Short mmCIF file of C-alpha atoms in Angstrom, two decimals:
data_model
loop_
_atom_site.label_atom_id
_atom_site.label_comp_id
_atom_site.label_asym_id
_atom_site.label_seq_id
_atom_site.Cartn_x
_atom_site.Cartn_y
_atom_site.Cartn_z
CA UNK A 1 78.85 -9.24 -27.48
CA UNK A 2 78.25 -12.49 -29.35
CA UNK A 3 77.57 -14.28 -26.07
CA UNK A 4 74.94 -11.71 -25.11
CA UNK A 5 73.37 -11.90 -28.55
CA UNK A 6 73.11 -15.69 -28.34
CA UNK A 7 71.68 -15.56 -24.81
CA UNK A 8 69.06 -12.99 -25.79
CA UNK A 9 68.10 -14.94 -28.90
CA UNK A 10 67.79 -18.18 -26.91
CA UNK A 11 65.58 -16.48 -24.33
CA UNK A 12 63.44 -14.97 -27.09
CA UNK A 13 63.14 -18.33 -28.84
CA UNK A 14 62.22 -20.03 -25.57
CA UNK A 15 59.56 -17.39 -24.93
CA UNK A 16 58.22 -17.82 -28.46
CA UNK A 17 58.04 -21.60 -27.93
CA UNK A 18 56.16 -21.05 -24.66
CA UNK A 19 53.65 -18.76 -26.39
CA UNK A 20 53.24 -21.21 -29.27
CA UNK A 21 52.75 -24.12 -26.87
CA UNK A 22 49.99 -22.33 -25.01
CA UNK A 23 48.31 -21.36 -28.28
CA UNK A 24 48.53 -24.92 -29.64
CA UNK A 25 47.16 -26.31 -26.37
CA UNK A 26 44.19 -23.96 -26.93
CA UNK A 27 44.34 -22.62 -23.38
CA UNK A 28 41.54 -20.08 -23.01
CA UNK A 29 42.71 -16.54 -22.26
CA UNK A 30 39.39 -15.49 -20.71
CA UNK A 31 40.06 -16.56 -17.11
CA UNK A 32 43.51 -14.96 -17.10
CA UNK A 33 42.15 -11.72 -18.55
CA UNK A 34 39.33 -11.72 -15.99
CA UNK A 35 41.90 -12.07 -13.21
CA UNK A 36 44.13 -9.35 -14.62
CA UNK A 37 41.33 -6.86 -15.04
CA UNK A 38 39.43 -7.84 -11.89
CA UNK A 39 42.25 -7.82 -9.36
CA UNK A 40 44.36 -4.89 -8.21
CA UNK A 41 47.62 -6.79 -8.65
CA UNK A 42 46.50 -7.95 -12.06
CA UNK A 43 46.00 -4.33 -13.10
CA UNK A 44 49.43 -3.47 -11.68
CA UNK A 45 50.89 -6.31 -13.74
CA UNK A 46 49.22 -5.05 -16.94
CA UNK A 47 50.44 -1.51 -16.33
CA UNK A 48 53.94 -2.82 -15.62
CA UNK A 49 54.00 -4.84 -18.84
CA UNK A 50 52.73 -2.01 -21.01
CA UNK A 51 55.06 0.49 -19.35
CA UNK A 52 57.92 -1.85 -20.28
CA UNK A 53 56.59 -2.01 -23.85
CA UNK A 54 56.48 1.79 -23.99
CA UNK A 55 60.05 2.08 -22.70
CA UNK A 56 61.29 -0.53 -25.18
CA UNK A 57 59.48 1.23 -28.05
CA UNK A 58 60.99 4.56 -26.96
CA UNK A 59 64.49 3.09 -26.97
CA UNK A 60 63.88 1.70 -30.44
CA UNK A 61 62.86 5.16 -31.67
CA UNK A 62 65.98 6.66 -30.08
CA UNK A 63 68.36 4.11 -31.62
CA UNK A 64 66.84 3.63 -35.08
CA UNK A 65 67.75 6.44 -37.45
CA UNK A 66 64.94 5.61 -39.88
CA UNK A 67 61.68 6.33 -38.04
CA UNK A 68 59.71 4.10 -40.40
CA UNK A 69 61.97 1.19 -39.43
CA UNK A 70 61.56 2.21 -35.78
CA UNK A 71 57.78 2.14 -36.12
CA UNK A 72 57.92 -1.26 -37.85
CA UNK A 73 59.77 -2.63 -34.82
CA UNK A 74 58.04 -0.69 -32.05
CA UNK A 75 54.35 -1.01 -32.92
CA UNK A 76 54.23 -4.83 -32.94
CA UNK A 77 55.59 -4.86 -29.38
CA UNK A 78 52.19 -3.70 -28.11
CA UNK A 79 50.53 -6.74 -29.72
CA UNK A 80 53.19 -9.45 -29.80
CA UNK A 81 55.08 -8.41 -26.68
CA UNK A 82 58.69 -8.89 -25.76
CA UNK A 83 59.35 -11.54 -28.38
CA UNK A 84 59.74 -8.56 -30.71
CA UNK A 85 61.87 -6.69 -28.17
CA UNK A 86 64.27 -9.61 -27.75
CA UNK A 87 64.69 -10.02 -31.50
CA UNK A 88 65.32 -6.29 -32.03
CA UNK A 89 67.73 -6.17 -29.09
CA UNK A 90 69.67 -9.24 -30.27
CA UNK A 91 70.03 -7.73 -33.74
CA UNK A 92 71.01 -4.27 -32.45
CA UNK A 93 73.19 -5.05 -29.43
CA UNK A 94 76.36 -4.22 -31.35
CA UNK A 95 74.96 -0.83 -32.33
CA UNK A 96 73.88 -0.16 -28.75
CA UNK A 97 77.33 -0.99 -27.38
CA UNK A 98 79.03 1.11 -30.07
CA UNK A 99 76.89 4.13 -29.13
CA UNK A 100 78.00 3.79 -25.53
CA UNK A 101 81.69 4.20 -26.27
#
C-alpha cells in the first residue's frame, strides 16, 4: 500500500508541476480551448475528462462518510482536475483497500 501511495503522490506532484510550469510560462489557453470546442475529437476529449471527474467525485461520495467532507473533495475536481483526485486517492488508499476485504 505504501508503494502505491508514494507512486500516486509522485504522479500527482509531477502533474501539479506540469500545470504550474505552463501557468508560469503564461501559455495562452485560448488556442487549446478553440481546438477542443471546435473539433469533434476535442469535444470527445472534454466529455471523457469530465466523465472521469464525475466518476471520481461519485467514488469520493461513496467512500467518505461525512458528505460535507466529500463535497469539499469532490467539487474542486471540476475546476482543478485530477490533481485533487490523486491527492484524495493517495490519502484514502488504505481505506479503499480495507473496504475491499
